[in-house]
Amino acid sequence: MSPEQFRQLGKQTVDWIADYLERIAELPVLSQVAPGDVRAQLPAHPPGQGESFDAVLKDLDQVILPGVTHWQHPSFFAYFPANSSGPAVLGELLSAGLGAQGMLWATSPACTELETVVVDWLAELLGLPAHFRTDGPGGGTIEDSASSSTLVALLAALQRARDSGGSAEQTTVYLTSQAHSSVEKAARIAGVDATYLRVVEVDPKTLEMRPDHLATLLAADVAAGLTPAMVCATIGTTSTTAIDPVRRIGEICRRHNVWLHVDAAYAGVAAVCPELRWINDGVAEYADSYCTDPHKWLLTNFDCSVLWVADRAPLVSALSIMPEYLRNTASTAGSVIDYRDWQIPLGRRFRSLKLWLVIRWYGADGLAAHIRAGVDLASQFASWIAADPRFEVLPHHPLGLVCFRPLWPTLAPEQGDAATLGLMERLNASGQLYLTHTRVDGRVVLRFAVGAPSTELRHVQAAWQYIGDQLETALR
Ligand SMILES: *Cc1c(COP(=O)(O)O)cnc(C)c1O
């Protein structure tokens, strides 16, 4: 493809995306295809000769699009928001166009230096402590996902535990039943034996970690000669946006010199609103590492997860290996950052471009307005449900997620749960909205997660109306 062809087809592709976004509300939110449908429409063998771009766009419309669930749809309320935005997409395009490998400072200096500036900017925008900034002993980096951020934090924590004389094998990791599955996965990858995973109890109503139980577990493990390596606290769990009491957890970690990782993948970006910074209480004083995903609720398409550490030494010492073929003057002199030492893979994309474009386009005020709009819509939705005797709303919904369930007055709990799931399936099959479920206290609850930039009050109202109508039908 010559630059001239690229210019023309690129414009056509951008037009395709703009047209898609203009008509997205008319498409069924949840893809209606059955397993194998998409694959069956695609040739089993690759083309021998190159094909026209038009042929590809045609297949995109006819074969691919029906198999897409529209995460940017204004009536997408499932899982968590996975925001995209114009500036982010354009940043992604620029990154692809440059095609640079940013593994070392030397392999593309701007790739490293822009990232440093952008993660420092984001730390400031979120009101995170100064010691997370790169000009101190700590710093931030962009990882592909929060799962990687947690794994990298755990490897640094294990390194620090071993450096301070702890046992390499008998290291323990602490989490709650509400922690994201990626924490357990990170432990598995890092070689922490499943018998050394400690599940700290949660308050049954709020689902927050119980610091007293953490203290008991830590004390018992230390007494048994084990080496506690990391505690993972969550600010805004994926299931219900529960917020662990980081300050009290941090005080306990400090006493035992245990690494505190704070997973704020979903909710952390809400701190762009000064009035929501309370969610990060205790992070400044106690967190050794902290992660949040602009690729969830901050207008930046996947992938873009930011991890900060208070001290980068254990991280770099855990992950740095210098083979001869990568040796260069700048790295040897120690005058630059090589972000390959802050992540699992060697190669890295120029991810900071999209976050840079997003922050410059929206500014602090625009980012805050976006979060506020989602929080506001969620709280309106919660108030309608709370006022409706057919439903019960869970009391904790400080951010963009509302958990609720129909009461099913005539059904036993298990039948009620089945009915709730049945209602959810019918709602989602309609294509008019998409929501998901979780379990709280053993009972099925529906999750209504607001946060797409295209979602307006009328979409939330329509969803609410439709949920009520479908429930009426089910009750009849
Ligand atoms: C979504 C989520 C993750 C995983 O995020 P990825 O970036 O997809 O790996 C981890 N922790 C929490 C609390 C999450 O909400």
Short mmCIF file of C-alpha atoms and ligand atoms in Angstrom, two decimals:
data_model
loop_
_atom_site.label_atom_id
_atom_site.label_comp_id
_atom_site.label_asym_id
_atom_site.label_seq_id
_atom_site.Cartn_x
_atom_site.Cartn_y
_atom_site.Cartn_z
CA MET A 1 0.00 0.00 0.00
CA SER A 2 1.61 3.20 -1.13
CA PRO A 3 1.38 6.34 1.01
CA GLU A 4 -1.06 7.75 -1.56
CA GLN A 5 -3.31 4.67 -1.37
CA PHE A 6 -3.05 4.80 2.40
CA ARG A 7 -4.13 8.44 2.41
CA GLN A 8 -7.26 7.62 0.45
CA LEU A 9 -8.21 4.36 2.19
CA GLY A 10 -7.32 5.82 5.57
CA LYS A 11 -9.82 8.63 5.03
CA GLN A 12 -12.39 6.05 3.99
CA THR A 13 -11.69 4.08 7.18
CA VAL A 14 -12.02 7.14 9.40
CA ASP A 15 -15.32 7.87 7.64
CA TRP A 16 -16.42 4.31 8.33
CA ILE A 17 -15.70 4.77 12.04
CA ALA A 18 -17.48 8.14 12.18
CA ASP A 19 -20.53 6.66 10.40
CA TYR A 20 -20.51 3.73 12.81
CA LEU A 21 -20.44 5.99 15.85
CA GLU A 22 -23.23 8.15 14.39
CA ARG A 23 -25.58 5.20 14.02
CA ILE A 24 -24.40 3.04 16.93
CA ALA A 25 -27.58 3.67 18.97
CA GLU A 26 -29.65 1.91 16.28
CA LEU A 27 -27.66 -1.32 16.55
CA PRO A 28 -28.50 -4.11 19.03
CA VAL A 29 -26.14 -3.55 22.00
CA LEU A 30 -25.39 -7.22 22.55
CA SER A 31 -24.39 -9.18 19.47
CA GLN A 32 -27.17 -11.58 18.53
CA VAL A 33 -25.03 -14.18 16.74
CA ALA A 34 -24.74 -17.82 17.83
CA PRO A 35 -21.37 -19.53 18.41
CA GLY A 36 -19.68 -20.26 15.07
CA ASP A 37 -21.86 -17.88 13.03
CA VAL A 38 -19.09 -15.41 12.26
CA ARG A 39 -16.51 -18.06 11.51
CA ALA A 40 -18.86 -19.93 9.18
CA GLN A 41 -19.11 -16.85 6.97
CA LEU A 42 -15.38 -16.47 6.58
CA PRO A 43 -13.22 -18.43 4.15
CA ALA A 44 -11.27 -21.27 5.76
CA HIS A 45 -8.13 -20.42 3.76
CA PRO A 46 -6.25 -17.15 3.32
CA PRO A 47 -6.33 -15.46 -0.09
CA GLY A 48 -3.54 -16.34 -2.49
CA GLN A 49 -3.58 -12.91 -4.03
CA GLY A 50 -4.18 -9.61 -2.33
CA GLU A 51 -7.76 -8.35 -2.28
CA SER A 52 -9.34 -4.94 -2.62
CA PHE A 53 -9.95 -2.80 0.42
CA ASP A 54 -13.59 -2.45 -0.61
CA ALA A 55 -14.05 -6.19 -0.30
CA VAL A 56 -12.75 -6.04 3.24
CA LEU A 57 -15.01 -3.13 4.21
CA LYS A 58 -17.97 -5.01 2.78
CA ASP A 59 -17.19 -8.03 4.97
CA LEU A 60 -16.70 -5.71 7.90
CA ASP A 61 -20.28 -4.50 7.48
CA GLN A 62 -21.87 -7.82 6.62
CA VAL A 63 -19.94 -10.42 8.61
CA ILE A 64 -18.02 -8.73 11.40
CA LEU A 65 -20.37 -6.01 12.62
CA PRO A 66 -23.28 -8.36 13.45
CA GLY A 67 -20.82 -10.30 15.63
CA VAL A 68 -19.74 -7.22 17.57
CA THR A 69 -21.13 -6.24 20.96
CA HIS A 70 -21.18 -2.47 20.95
CA TRP A 71 -19.27 -1.36 24.01
CA GLN A 72 -19.56 2.29 22.95
CA HIS A 73 -23.37 2.02 22.68
CA PRO A 74 -25.23 4.52 24.86
CA SER A 75 -27.27 1.63 26.34
CA PHE A 76 -24.25 -0.51 27.24
CA PHE A 77 -24.49 -0.99 31.02
CA ALA A 78 -22.69 -4.35 31.34
CA TYR A 79 -19.41 -5.20 33.13
CA PHE A 80 -17.68 -1.79 33.30
CA PRO A 81 -17.33 1.09 30.88
CA ALA A 82 -14.61 0.52 28.27
CA ASN A 83 -14.48 4.05 26.94
CA SER A 84 -13.12 5.03 23.61
CA SER A 85 -13.04 8.56 22.24
CA GLY A 86 -12.05 10.44 19.11
CA PRO A 87 -8.73 11.72 20.46
CA ALA A 88 -7.83 8.25 21.80
CA VAL A 89 -8.54 6.57 18.46
CA LEU A 90 -6.51 9.19 16.64
CA GLY A 91 -3.66 8.73 19.12
CA GLU A 92 -3.80 5.00 18.48
CA LEU A 93 -3.65 5.64 14.75
CA LEU A 94 -0.63 7.89 15.14
CA SER A 95 1.09 5.27 17.26
CA ALA A 96 0.46 2.63 14.61
CA GLY A 97 1.58 5.02 11.90
CA LEU A 98 4.88 5.67 13.64
CA GLY A 99 5.29 1.96 14.26
CA ALA A 100 7.97 2.60 16.85
CA GLN A 101 9.26 0.06 19.39
CA GLY A 102 9.69 1.77 22.74
CA MET A 103 11.40 -0.97 24.73
CA LEU A 104 14.40 1.18 25.59
CA TRP A 105 14.86 4.93 25.74
CA ALA A 106 17.41 4.48 22.97
CA THR A 107 14.97 2.71 20.63
CA SER A 108 12.78 5.83 20.45
CA PRO A 109 13.47 8.55 23.04
CA ALA A 110 10.14 10.36 22.65
CA CYS A 111 8.29 7.13 23.34
CA THR A 112 9.83 6.98 26.81
CA GLU A 113 9.88 10.67 27.62
CA LEU A 114 6.28 11.36 26.58
CA GLU A 115 5.18 8.41 28.72
CA THR A 116 7.02 9.84 31.72
CA VAL A 117 5.33 13.20 31.28
CA VAL A 118 1.88 11.73 30.72
CA VAL A 119 1.91 9.40 33.74
CA ASP A 120 3.17 12.27 35.89
CA TRP A 121 0.33 14.42 34.53
CA LEU A 122 -2.19 11.72 35.32
CA ALA A 123 -0.83 11.36 38.86
CA GLU A 124 -1.40 15.09 39.30
CA LEU A 125 -4.88 14.94 37.75
CA LEU A 126 -5.87 12.18 40.18
CA GLY A 127 -4.32 13.90 43.19
CA LEU A 128 -1.91 11.01 43.74
CA PRO A 129 1.10 11.62 45.99
CA ALA A 130 4.24 13.37 44.73
CA HIS A 131 6.37 10.30 45.44
CA PHE A 132 4.60 8.47 42.59
CA ARG A 133 6.09 11.00 40.21
CA THR A 134 9.13 10.12 38.18
CA ASP A 135 11.30 12.90 39.61
CA GLY A 136 11.36 11.06 42.96
CA PRO A 137 12.29 7.46 43.81
CA GLY A 138 9.02 6.18 42.34
CA GLY A 139 7.30 6.62 39.02
CA GLY A 140 4.57 5.42 36.73
CA THR A 141 4.33 3.45 33.54
CA ILE A 142 1.67 2.36 31.09
CA GLU A 143 0.99 -1.38 31.10
CA ASP A 144 -1.31 -3.26 28.75
CA SER A 145 -3.78 -4.16 31.51
CA ALA A 146 -4.43 -4.05 35.22
CA SER A 147 -3.72 -7.78 35.22
CA SER A 148 -0.16 -7.02 34.13
CA SER A 149 0.07 -4.14 36.60
CA THR A 150 -0.84 -6.48 39.46
CA LEU A 151 1.60 -9.13 38.30
CA VAL A 152 4.42 -6.63 37.97
CA ALA A 153 3.60 -5.18 41.40
CA LEU A 154 3.66 -8.68 42.88
CA LEU A 155 7.05 -9.44 41.31
CA ALA A 156 8.42 -6.23 42.81
CA ALA A 157 6.88 -7.11 46.18
CA LEU A 158 8.43 -10.59 46.10
CA GLN A 159 11.76 -9.04 45.19
CA ARG A 160 11.59 -6.66 48.13
CA ALA A 161 10.58 -9.45 50.50
CA ARG A 162 13.51 -11.59 49.38
CA ASP A 163 15.95 -8.66 49.42
CA SER A 164 15.06 -8.11 53.05
CA GLY A 165 15.92 -11.69 53.89
CA GLY A 166 12.54 -13.37 53.50
CA SER A 167 12.13 -16.93 52.30
CA ALA A 168 11.78 -17.24 48.54
CA GLU A 169 9.36 -20.16 48.69
CA GLN A 170 7.20 -19.47 51.71
CA THR A 171 5.82 -16.11 50.66
CA THR A 172 2.17 -15.28 51.30
CA VAL A 173 -0.23 -13.00 49.42
CA TYR A 174 -3.41 -11.48 50.88
CA LEU A 175 -6.60 -10.64 49.03
CA THR A 176 -10.36 -10.84 49.55
CA SER A 177 -13.07 -12.83 47.82
CA GLN A 178 -13.96 -9.54 46.09
CA ALA A 179 -10.51 -8.98 44.59
CA HIS A 180 -10.30 -9.27 40.82
CA SER A 181 -9.44 -12.74 39.50
CA SER A 182 -6.23 -11.27 38.05
CA VAL A 183 -4.74 -11.12 41.56
CA GLU A 184 -4.99 -14.87 42.00
CA LYS A 185 -3.75 -15.33 38.45
CA ALA A 186 -0.75 -13.09 39.14
CA ALA A 187 0.10 -15.18 42.20
CA ARG A 188 -0.12 -18.34 40.12
CA ILE A 189 2.14 -16.91 37.41
CA ALA A 190 4.61 -15.60 39.98
CA GLY A 191 4.86 -19.08 41.49
CA VAL A 192 3.15 -18.29 44.78
CA ASP A 193 1.69 -21.60 45.85
CA ALA A 194 -2.11 -21.60 46.18
CA THR A 195 -1.74 -22.74 49.80
CA TYR A 196 -0.01 -19.40 50.50
CA LEU A 197 -2.89 -17.30 49.21
CA ARG A 198 -4.76 -15.81 52.14
CA VAL A 199 -8.39 -14.81 51.68
CA VAL A 200 -9.15 -12.00 54.09
CA GLU A 201 -12.76 -11.82 55.23
CA VAL A 202 -15.02 -9.02 54.09
CA ASP A 203 -17.78 -7.18 55.85
CA PRO A 204 -20.88 -9.07 54.66
CA LYS A 205 -22.86 -5.90 53.93
CA THR A 206 -20.28 -3.55 52.40
CA LEU A 207 -17.98 -6.31 51.03
CA GLU A 208 -14.95 -4.31 52.20
CA MET A 209 -11.84 -6.04 53.53
CA ARG A 210 -11.83 -6.50 57.31
CA PRO A 211 -8.57 -5.02 58.60
CA ASP A 212 -8.84 -6.91 61.89
CA HIS A 213 -8.91 -10.21 60.03
CA LEU A 214 -5.95 -9.14 57.88
CA ALA A 215 -4.01 -8.36 61.06
CA THR A 216 -4.84 -11.78 62.49
CA LEU A 217 -3.75 -13.62 59.34
CA LEU A 218 -0.52 -11.65 59.04
CA ALA A 219 0.41 -12.22 62.66
CA ALA A 220 -0.24 -15.96 62.35
CA ASP A 221 1.84 -16.25 59.19
CA VAL A 222 4.75 -14.32 60.65
CA ALA A 223 4.61 -16.48 63.78
CA ALA A 224 4.70 -19.56 61.54
CA GLY A 225 7.90 -18.33 59.89
CA LEU A 226 6.32 -17.41 56.56
CA THR A 227 7.15 -14.25 54.62
CA PRO A 228 4.14 -12.04 53.85
CA ALA A 229 4.92 -10.47 50.48
CA MET A 230 1.91 -8.48 49.33
CA VAL A 231 -1.53 -7.34 50.35
CA CYS A 232 -3.85 -6.37 47.52
CA ALA A 233 -6.54 -3.87 48.42
CA THR A 234 -9.18 -2.84 45.91
CA ILE A 235 -10.65 0.60 45.43
CA GLY A 236 -13.85 -0.09 43.52
CA THR A 237 -14.21 -3.84 43.11
CA THR A 238 -15.36 -5.05 39.72
CA SER A 239 -18.34 -6.85 41.23
CA THR A 240 -19.90 -4.03 43.28
CA THR A 241 -17.36 -1.12 43.46
CA ALA A 242 -16.71 -1.89 47.13
CA ILE A 243 -13.85 0.19 48.51
CA ASP A 244 -11.42 -1.47 50.91
CA PRO A 245 -10.34 0.67 53.89
CA VAL A 246 -6.85 1.36 52.52
CA ARG A 247 -5.71 3.56 55.39
CA ARG A 248 -6.36 0.93 58.05
CA ILE A 249 -5.02 -1.84 55.81
CA GLY A 250 -1.92 0.27 55.14
CA GLU A 251 -1.22 0.79 58.84
CA ILE A 252 -1.18 -2.99 59.29
CA CYS A 253 1.04 -3.54 56.22
CA ARG A 254 3.49 -0.94 57.49
CA ARG A 255 3.79 -2.73 60.83
CA HIS A 256 4.78 -5.95 59.05
CA ASN A 257 6.72 -4.30 56.21
CA VAL A 258 4.40 -5.90 53.65
CA TRP A 259 3.97 -4.43 50.18
CA LEU A 260 0.55 -2.82 49.71
CA HIS A 261 -0.75 -2.91 46.15
CA VAL A 262 -3.91 -0.95 45.47
CA ASP A 263 -5.98 -2.15 42.54
CA ALA A 264 -8.17 0.75 41.44
CA ALA A 265 -8.46 -0.45 37.85
CA TYR A 266 -12.09 0.49 37.40
CA ALA A 267 -12.74 3.29 39.87
CA GLY A 268 -9.42 5.05 40.40
CA VAL A 269 -9.85 7.44 37.48
CA ALA A 270 -12.91 8.90 39.25
CA ALA A 271 -10.39 10.88 41.32
CA VAL A 272 -10.10 13.36 38.43
CA CYS A 273 -13.08 14.86 40.28
CA PRO A 274 -11.74 16.53 43.43
CA GLU A 275 -14.98 15.68 45.25
CA LEU A 276 -14.31 11.96 44.65
CA ARG A 277 -10.68 11.89 45.83
CA TRP A 278 -11.81 10.45 49.16
CA ILE A 279 -11.85 7.04 47.44
CA ASN A 280 -8.04 7.09 47.54
CA ASP A 281 -7.81 7.81 51.26
CA GLY A 282 -4.64 6.21 52.64
CA VAL A 283 -2.99 5.68 49.24
CA ALA A 284 -0.59 8.60 49.67
CA GLU A 285 0.63 7.35 53.03
CA TYR A 286 0.68 3.60 52.53
CA ALA A 287 0.49 2.30 48.94
CA ASP A 288 3.67 0.81 47.50
CA SER A 289 1.96 0.50 44.16
CA TYR A 290 -1.29 1.74 42.68
CA CYS A 291 -2.97 0.99 39.40
CA THR A 292 -5.89 2.44 37.49
CA ASP A 293 -7.13 1.89 33.93
CA PRO A 294 -7.78 4.91 31.71
CA HIS A 295 -9.00 2.20 29.30
CA LYS A 296 -12.05 1.64 31.43
CA TRP A 297 -13.66 4.91 32.43
CA LEU A 298 -11.29 7.61 31.19
CA LEU A 299 -12.02 7.94 27.48
CA THR A 300 -8.95 6.01 26.34
CA ASN A 301 -9.51 2.88 24.30
CA PHE A 302 -7.90 -0.38 25.43
CA ASP A 303 -5.06 -0.86 26.20
CA CYS A 304 -3.90 1.67 28.75
CA SER A 305 -3.43 0.72 32.39
CA VAL A 306 -1.25 2.96 34.52
CA LEU A 307 0.85 1.54 37.35
CA TRP A 308 2.69 3.73 39.81
CA VAL A 309 5.22 2.64 42.40
CA ALA A 310 6.48 4.58 45.39
CA ASP A 311 9.97 3.12 44.90
CA ARG A 312 11.04 1.81 41.52
CA ALA A 313 14.19 0.04 42.74
CA PRO A 314 12.62 -3.35 43.61
CA LEU A 315 10.59 -3.28 40.38
CA VAL A 316 13.60 -2.69 38.15
CA SER A 317 15.72 -5.14 40.07
CA ALA A 318 13.00 -7.80 39.68
CA LEU A 319 12.64 -7.34 35.92
CA SER A 320 15.88 -6.01 34.47
CA ILE A 321 18.07 -8.25 32.34
CA MET A 322 20.55 -6.67 29.93
CA PRO A 323 21.63 -8.86 27.01
CA GLU A 324 24.55 -7.74 24.90
CA TYR A 325 22.42 -6.90 21.86
CA LEU A 326 20.48 -4.26 23.81
CA ARG A 327 23.49 -2.58 25.42
CA ASN A 328 23.69 1.15 24.69
CA THR A 329 25.41 4.20 26.10
CA ALA A 330 22.32 5.86 27.56
CA SER A 331 21.19 2.76 29.48
CA THR A 332 24.69 2.01 30.72
CA ALA A 333 25.13 5.56 31.95
CA GLY A 334 21.89 5.20 33.92
CA SER A 335 20.74 8.56 32.60
CA VAL A 336 17.47 7.30 31.13
CA ILE A 337 14.45 5.15 31.97
CA ASP A 338 14.04 1.89 30.08
CA TYR A 339 10.40 0.97 30.57
CA ARG A 340 10.99 -2.61 29.41
CA ASP A 341 12.29 -3.07 33.00
CA TRP A 342 8.85 -2.12 34.34
CA GLN A 343 6.82 -4.73 32.46
CA ILE A 344 6.74 -8.39 31.41
CA PRO A 345 7.36 -8.19 27.63
CA LEU A 346 10.36 -6.56 26.07
CA GLY A 347 8.56 -4.76 23.24
CA ARG A 348 6.29 -1.84 23.92
CA ARG A 349 3.76 0.19 22.02
CA PHE A 350 3.73 3.97 21.94
CA ARG A 351 0.68 4.00 24.23
CA SER A 352 1.31 7.38 25.78
CA LEU A 353 0.28 9.10 22.54
CA LYS A 354 -3.39 8.25 22.99
CA LEU A 355 -3.45 9.23 26.66
CA TRP A 356 -1.64 12.45 25.78
CA LEU A 357 -4.23 13.27 23.11
CA VAL A 358 -7.07 12.47 25.51
CA ILE A 359 -5.70 14.65 28.31
CA ARG A 360 -4.92 17.53 25.96
CA TRP A 361 -8.28 17.36 24.21
CA TYR A 362 -10.47 17.19 27.32
CA GLY A 363 -8.29 18.89 29.92
CA ALA A 364 -8.81 18.36 33.64
CA ASP A 365 -12.26 19.97 33.42
CA GLY A 366 -13.46 17.83 30.53
CA LEU A 367 -12.27 14.61 32.15
CA ALA A 368 -13.98 15.51 35.41
CA ALA A 369 -17.19 16.43 33.57
CA HIS A 370 -17.22 12.99 31.93
CA ILE A 371 -16.87 11.14 35.26
CA ARG A 372 -19.41 13.40 36.95
CA ALA A 373 -21.96 12.74 34.22
CA GLY A 374 -21.67 8.97 34.78
CA VAL A 375 -21.86 9.24 38.56
CA ASP A 376 -24.85 11.53 38.28
CA LEU A 377 -26.76 9.23 35.92
CA ALA A 378 -26.02 6.22 38.11
CA SER A 379 -27.28 7.98 41.20
CA GLN A 380 -30.49 9.00 39.42
CA PHE A 381 -31.02 5.41 38.32
CA ALA A 382 -30.41 4.22 41.89
CA SER A 383 -32.94 6.72 43.25
CA TRP A 384 -35.66 5.49 40.86
CA ILE A 385 -35.09 1.89 41.90
CA ALA A 386 -34.95 2.74 45.57
CA ALA A 387 -38.36 4.40 45.23
CA ASP A 388 -39.90 1.39 43.45
CA PRO A 389 -41.37 -1.29 45.73
CA ARG A 390 -40.80 -4.01 43.09
CA PHE A 391 -37.02 -3.70 43.47
CA GLU A 392 -34.30 -3.60 46.04
CA VAL A 393 -31.19 -1.50 45.47
CA LEU A 394 -27.93 -2.27 47.24
CA PRO A 395 -26.99 0.64 49.47
CA HIS A 396 -23.48 1.29 48.11
CA HIS A 397 -23.26 3.04 44.78
CA PRO A 398 -20.88 5.94 45.15
CA LEU A 399 -19.63 5.81 41.55
CA GLY A 400 -21.05 4.63 38.24
CA LEU A 401 -22.33 1.18 39.20
CA VAL A 402 -25.74 0.36 40.67
CA CYS A 403 -26.48 -3.15 41.94
CA PHE A 404 -30.14 -4.05 42.33
CA ARG A 405 -32.60 -6.89 42.06
CA PRO A 406 -36.30 -7.52 41.63
CA LEU A 407 -37.91 -8.73 44.86
CA TRP A 408 -40.09 -11.56 43.43
CA PRO A 409 -42.35 -11.55 46.54
CA THR A 410 -43.93 -14.92 45.81
CA LEU A 411 -40.73 -16.85 45.06
CA ALA A 412 -38.26 -18.66 47.32
CA PRO A 413 -34.70 -17.20 47.19
CA GLU A 414 -33.36 -19.74 44.69
CA GLN A 415 -36.34 -19.40 42.39
CA GLY A 416 -36.03 -15.64 42.69
CA ASP A 417 -32.39 -15.81 41.61
CA ALA A 418 -33.32 -17.93 38.60
CA ALA A 419 -36.07 -15.47 37.73
CA THR A 420 -33.64 -12.55 37.98
CA LEU A 421 -31.23 -14.29 35.61
CA GLY A 422 -34.11 -15.09 33.27
CA LEU A 423 -35.18 -11.45 33.26
CA MET A 424 -31.62 -10.37 32.52
CA GLU A 425 -31.39 -12.76 29.59
CA ARG A 426 -34.60 -11.47 28.09
CA LEU A 427 -33.49 -7.88 28.51
CA ASN A 428 -30.16 -8.55 26.83
CA ALA A 429 -31.64 -10.63 24.04
CA SER A 430 -33.81 -7.67 23.06
CA GLY A 431 -30.69 -5.79 21.97
CA GLN A 432 -32.09 -2.65 23.60
CA LEU A 433 -29.67 -2.62 26.50
CA TYR A 434 -27.00 -4.79 28.02
CA LEU A 435 -26.41 -5.45 31.70
CA THR A 436 -24.70 -8.20 33.67
CA HIS A 437 -25.01 -9.77 37.09
CA THR A 438 -23.04 -10.72 40.18
CA ARG A 439 -23.77 -12.34 43.52
CA VAL A 440 -23.91 -10.51 46.83
CA ASP A 441 -24.48 -12.46 50.03
CA GLY A 442 -25.28 -15.49 47.88
CA ARG A 443 -28.06 -13.72 45.98
CA VAL A 444 -28.07 -12.80 42.30
CA VAL A 445 -28.07 -9.06 41.71
CA LEU A 446 -28.08 -7.11 38.48
CA ARG A 447 -25.27 -4.68 37.74
CA PHE A 448 -26.06 -1.47 35.93
CA ALA A 449 -22.75 0.22 35.07
CA VAL A 450 -22.97 3.70 33.59
CA GLY A 451 -20.02 5.47 31.99
CA ALA A 452 -20.07 5.46 28.18
CA PRO A 453 -19.53 9.01 26.93
CA SER A 454 -22.55 8.61 24.63
CA THR A 455 -24.95 7.72 27.47
CA GLU A 456 -27.47 10.45 28.24
CA LEU A 457 -30.32 10.71 30.72
CA ARG A 458 -32.80 9.55 28.06
CA HIS A 459 -30.91 6.28 27.59
CA VAL A 460 -30.93 5.57 31.32
CA GLN A 461 -34.62 6.47 31.49
CA ALA A 462 -35.41 4.19 28.56
CA ALA A 463 -33.47 1.35 30.19
CA TRP A 464 -35.31 1.84 33.46
CA GLN A 465 -38.67 1.89 31.68
CA TYR A 466 -37.81 -1.24 29.72
CA ILE A 467 -36.59 -3.13 32.79
CA GLY A 468 -39.85 -2.27 34.56
CA ASP A 469 -41.97 -3.35 31.58
CA GLN A 470 -40.18 -6.66 31.24
CA LEU A 471 -40.52 -7.31 34.96
CA GLU A 472 -44.28 -6.67 34.70
CA THR A 473 -44.49 -9.22 31.90
CA ALA A 474 -42.56 -11.74 33.99
CA LEU A 475 -44.74 -11.16 37.05
CA ARG A 476 -47.94 -11.63 35.05
C1 LIG B 1 -11.25 -4.70 35.26
C2 LIG B 1 -10.47 -4.91 36.49
C3 LIG B 1 -9.24 -5.56 36.47
C4 LIG B 1 -8.67 -6.16 35.23
O1 LIG B 1 -8.42 -5.18 34.30
P1 LIG B 1 -7.62 -5.47 32.96
O2 LIG B 1 -7.02 -4.13 32.66
O3 LIG B 1 -8.63 -5.89 31.98
O4 LIG B 1 -6.61 -6.51 33.24
C5 LIG B 1 -8.55 -5.68 37.64
N1 LIG B 1 -9.03 -5.19 38.79
C6 LIG B 1 -10.21 -4.54 38.87
C7 LIG B 1 -10.70 -4.01 40.18
C8 LIG B 1 -10.97 -4.38 37.71
O5 LIG B 1 -12.15 -3.74 37.78
#
